[in-house]
C-alpha positions as MATLAB code, in Angstrom:
seq = 'MNAAEFVLEDVAKRFGSERRGHVAVKGLTDRFSNTQSVGIIGESGSGKSTLGRMLCALETATSGSIRFNGEEIADIRASKPKLIQFRRDVQLIGQDTTSSFDPRHSLRESIMYPAMSLTGLSRKEAYEKTDQVVELLGLSPKMADRPSEGVSGGQRQRFAIARALIVEPRILVCDEVVSALDVSVQGGILNFLKTYHRDREAGIIFISHGLPATSFISSELRVMFQGEFVEAGSTRRVVTEPEADYTKKLLAGYRAVPETLEAEVA';
ca = [
     -31.345  -25.376   13.375;
     -28.100  -26.460   15.064;
     -27.486  -25.544   18.645;
     -25.021  -22.702   19.525;
     -23.353  -22.061   22.862;
     -20.725  -19.783   24.384;
     -18.843  -21.104   27.428;
     -16.858  -18.537   29.471;
     -14.404  -19.577   32.077;
     -12.646  -16.944   34.259;
     -12.647  -14.352   31.401;
     -10.792  -11.082   32.024;
     -10.008   -8.108   29.870;
      -7.399   -5.432   30.599;
      -6.745   -2.353   28.488;
      -3.321   -0.790   28.792;
      -0.374   -1.868   30.924;
      -0.662   -3.776   34.194;
       0.454   -0.800   36.195;
      -1.486    1.944   34.477;
      -4.145    0.058   32.574;
      -7.901   -0.487   33.240;
      -9.492   -3.857   33.961;
     -12.811   -3.837   32.107;
     -13.866   -7.458   32.811;
     -12.878   -9.553   35.769;
     -13.102  -13.317   35.988;
     -16.438  -13.982   34.278;
     -17.719  -17.575   34.119;
     -21.041  -18.327   32.415;
     -22.870  -19.957   29.513;
     -25.063  -18.456   26.768;
     -26.899  -20.459   24.135;
     -29.436  -20.045   21.311;
     -32.216  -21.173   23.664;
     -31.704  -18.217   25.947;
     -32.615  -14.567   26.046;
     -30.219  -13.027   28.552;
     -30.075   -9.372   29.601;
     -26.771   -7.917   30.760;
     -27.478   -4.705   32.657;
     -25.190   -2.233   34.304;
     -24.093    1.388   34.384;
     -21.757    2.978   31.802;
     -18.252    1.612   32.300;
     -19.357   -1.637   33.877;
     -17.672   -3.707   31.193;
     -20.853   -4.984   29.500;
     -20.040   -3.629   26.029;
     -16.462   -4.996   26.264;
     -17.971   -8.437   27.076;
     -20.209   -8.178   24.117;
     -17.275   -7.316   21.753;
     -15.318  -10.300   23.125;
     -18.306  -12.601   22.418;
     -18.325  -11.318   18.868;
     -14.553  -11.876   18.494;
     -14.019   -8.142   18.069;
     -11.833   -7.991   21.234;
      -9.548  -10.677   22.653;
      -9.656  -11.755   26.341;
      -6.509  -10.928   28.320;
      -6.995  -14.182   30.246;
      -9.449  -16.978   30.685;
     -11.287  -18.856   28.030;
     -14.225  -18.095   25.665;
     -15.366  -21.081   23.625;
     -18.062  -21.151   20.992;
     -19.426  -24.576   20.193;
     -16.373  -26.104   21.900;
     -13.783  -24.037   20.035;
     -11.696  -21.240   21.489;
     -12.527  -17.886   20.042;
      -8.785  -17.253   19.563;
      -8.620  -20.302   17.345;
     -11.682  -19.261   15.428;
     -10.204  -15.844   14.767;
      -6.979  -17.428   13.421;
      -8.867  -19.417   10.766;
     -10.652  -17.575    7.910;
     -13.136  -20.367    7.097;
     -14.037  -20.770   10.839;
     -14.319  -16.954   11.260;
     -16.665  -16.773    8.242;
     -18.891  -19.451    9.832;
     -18.705  -17.683   13.210;
     -19.807  -14.392   11.607;
     -22.831  -16.261   10.251;
     -23.663  -17.783   13.632;
     -23.091  -14.682   15.811;
     -24.155  -11.142   14.819;
     -23.677   -7.932   16.699;
     -26.307   -5.110   16.543;
     -25.016   -1.837   18.057;
     -26.453    1.493   18.988;
     -24.536    3.763   16.564;
     -26.253    2.902   13.197;
     -25.197    6.217   11.687;
     -21.534    5.273   11.490;
     -22.219    1.584   10.810;
     -23.735    2.330    7.376;
     -21.540    3.718    4.549;
     -23.374    6.805    3.177;
     -21.804    6.085   -0.251;
     -23.881    2.963   -0.543;
     -27.617    2.325   -0.347;
     -29.014    0.479    2.651;
     -29.746   -2.522    0.323;
     -26.076   -2.699   -0.704;
     -24.961   -2.530    2.963;
     -27.233   -5.470    3.701;
     -26.553   -7.526    0.569;
     -22.783   -7.459    0.263;
     -21.948   -8.834    3.692;
     -24.518  -11.548    3.179;
     -23.092  -12.501   -0.161;
     -19.621  -12.675    1.371;
     -20.654  -14.797    4.376;
     -23.201  -17.079    2.796;
     -22.258  -17.371   -0.890;
     -25.680  -16.060   -2.065;
     -25.740  -14.771   -5.622;
     -26.624  -11.112   -6.194;
     -30.144  -11.996   -7.266;
     -30.676  -14.252   -4.181;
     -29.249  -11.630   -1.853;
     -31.522   -8.956   -3.419;
     -34.599  -11.116   -2.898;
     -33.658  -12.061    0.627;
     -33.063   -8.476    1.501;
     -36.588   -7.681    0.456;
     -37.871  -10.529    2.659;
     -36.024   -9.540    5.744;
     -36.816   -5.859    5.323;
     -40.503   -6.690    5.003;
     -40.292   -8.956    8.064;
     -39.284   -5.834   10.037;
     -42.311   -3.809    8.753;
     -40.361   -1.703    6.267;
     -40.948   -1.150    2.553;
     -38.284   -2.776    0.354;
     -38.241    0.442   -1.691;
     -36.771    2.221    1.360;
     -33.701   -0.063    1.089;
     -32.633    1.736   -2.036;
     -32.075    4.991   -0.070;
     -28.796    5.965    1.647;
     -28.776    5.621    5.471;
     -29.370    9.414    5.848;
     -32.675    9.066    3.944;
     -34.435    7.214    6.759;
     -35.271    7.954   10.410;
     -33.230    6.712   13.361;
     -35.792    4.020   14.152;
     -35.921    2.858   10.565;
     -32.172    2.824   10.316;
     -31.963    0.656   13.450;
     -34.399   -1.838   11.887;
     -32.189   -1.906    8.713;
     -29.260   -2.695   11.021;
     -31.273   -5.609   12.427;
     -32.153   -6.715    8.928;
     -28.377   -6.730    8.073;
     -27.844   -9.036   10.969;
     -30.795  -11.345   10.365;
     -30.158  -11.896    6.624;
     -27.413  -14.494    7.484;
     -29.753  -16.283    9.916;
     -27.550  -16.088   13.009;
     -27.865  -18.470   15.906;
     -27.109  -15.797   18.493;
     -27.753  -12.033   18.379;
     -25.675   -9.709   20.598;
     -27.682   -6.518   20.957;
     -25.707   -3.651   22.500;
     -27.880   -0.661   23.479;
     -30.032   -1.252   20.382;
     -32.977    0.888   21.566;
     -31.428    3.274   23.999;
     -31.302    6.230   21.652;
     -34.820    5.698   20.278;
     -38.220    7.035   21.265;
     -40.246    4.766   23.543;
     -42.825    4.050   20.787;
     -40.113    2.945   18.395;
     -38.405    0.897   21.197;
     -41.557   -1.093   21.773;
     -41.835   -2.144   18.098;
     -38.199   -3.278   17.937;
     -38.369   -5.123   21.295;
     -41.568   -6.925   20.358;
     -39.962   -8.017   17.087;
     -36.785   -9.316   18.739;
     -38.805  -11.190   21.396;
     -40.971  -12.861   18.759;
     -37.855  -13.646   16.597;
     -36.227  -15.389   19.592;
     -39.248  -17.465   20.260;
     -40.077  -18.460   16.640;
     -36.536  -18.918   15.278;
     -34.774  -20.280   18.401;
     -32.113  -17.539   18.026;
     -30.395  -16.585   21.297;
     -30.420  -12.983   22.335;
     -27.788  -11.357   24.582;
     -29.303   -7.960   25.335;
     -26.737   -5.437   26.661;
     -28.240   -2.267   28.160;
     -28.277    0.248   30.957;
     -32.071    0.434   30.808;
     -33.991   -1.980   32.972;
     -37.499   -1.859   31.576;
     -36.461   -2.831   28.056;
     -33.936   -5.418   29.286;
     -36.448   -7.032   31.612;
     -39.138   -7.138   28.934;
     -37.029   -9.013   26.337;
     -34.929  -11.200   28.708;
     -35.904  -14.308   30.642;
     -32.589  -14.171   32.547;
     -30.559  -11.245   33.894;
     -26.952  -10.680   34.678;
     -26.192   -7.537   36.675;
     -22.737   -6.208   35.913;
     -20.716   -3.805   38.132;
     -17.010   -2.925   37.702;
     -16.395   -5.802   35.345;
     -18.131   -8.519   37.327;
     -21.525  -10.217   37.469;
     -22.737   -9.264   40.918;
     -26.095  -11.007   40.438;
     -27.563  -13.590   38.003;
     -30.855  -15.424   37.792;
     -34.323  -15.344   36.218;
     -35.513  -11.907   35.370;
     -38.508  -12.097   37.636;
     -36.400  -13.282   40.618;
     -33.708  -10.605   40.145;
     -36.307   -7.817   39.715;
     -38.597   -8.895   42.564;
     -36.086  -10.385   45.004;
     -32.657   -8.801   44.412;
     -29.865  -10.009   46.608;
     -26.857   -7.835   45.724;
     -26.710   -4.305   47.173;
     -25.804   -2.913   43.787;
     -28.844   -4.612   42.180;
     -31.088   -3.094   44.840;
     -29.594    0.347   44.191;
     -30.036   -0.079   40.415;
     -33.642   -1.220   40.784;
     -34.515    1.748   43.096;
     -34.180    4.081   40.124;
     -36.965    2.360   38.103;
     -40.655    1.892   38.453;
     -42.268   -1.514   38.075;
     -41.166   -3.361   34.976;
     -43.945   -3.546   32.315;
     -45.327   -6.930   31.362;
     -45.813   -5.865   27.778;
     -44.578   -3.220   25.428;
     -47.038   -2.691   22.665;
     -46.182   -0.293   19.892;
     -46.463    0.063   16.130;
     -43.282   -0.065   14.164;
     -42.772    3.553   13.232;
];
């Protein structure tokens, strides 16, 4: 597969006016590629979800530059063909799967139709590929014919992952994807994503406030506080030898990070 890379230079995001507004992201400079699994951890309001939305071209930066494979995100947004290709290359998986599925459609339709639009698959091809991806996630294809209310929260989250994977993205942006799920269900999803990253060379940007899950799936960590990265490095180094005071405070609230999370997909 082709390489994929984000390059951020002095990226900032402000909501509202300069006098009364709120700065969510301040001067971030970094790189993320399909060879990496990067965790972005921070408290609520730290700016991590805003960053994720900017990476997915769902928010625009107030200043600075975000480039994907050498092209400015703003230019990609302005071109329909480029934006379609970008949507294939970069997929967002969020926490609120209840509102992300239209209850008027089956889960299968919610997975098939975006794939047909982005990839040009025929209905028959999209139907068959939906079955393949759903089975990959340990689910029965028959379940895909139900509405979203007809499955459990953990199953619905896996269908959301299937919807992202069907277009074979180069980078997955995962925003609090397991935070609302039981620990046993979390383990199954995290193990799947970690294996998928390794086997498919698909980058993962894992955004969360939870350290154990983030540390398990990510080889690198970025610690975010008040819109800035206050610490960055390998996961093991950041967890065992934190340098920033905020990182030390954050780590103090957790026990030792598990080396493995084994769980059956519920």
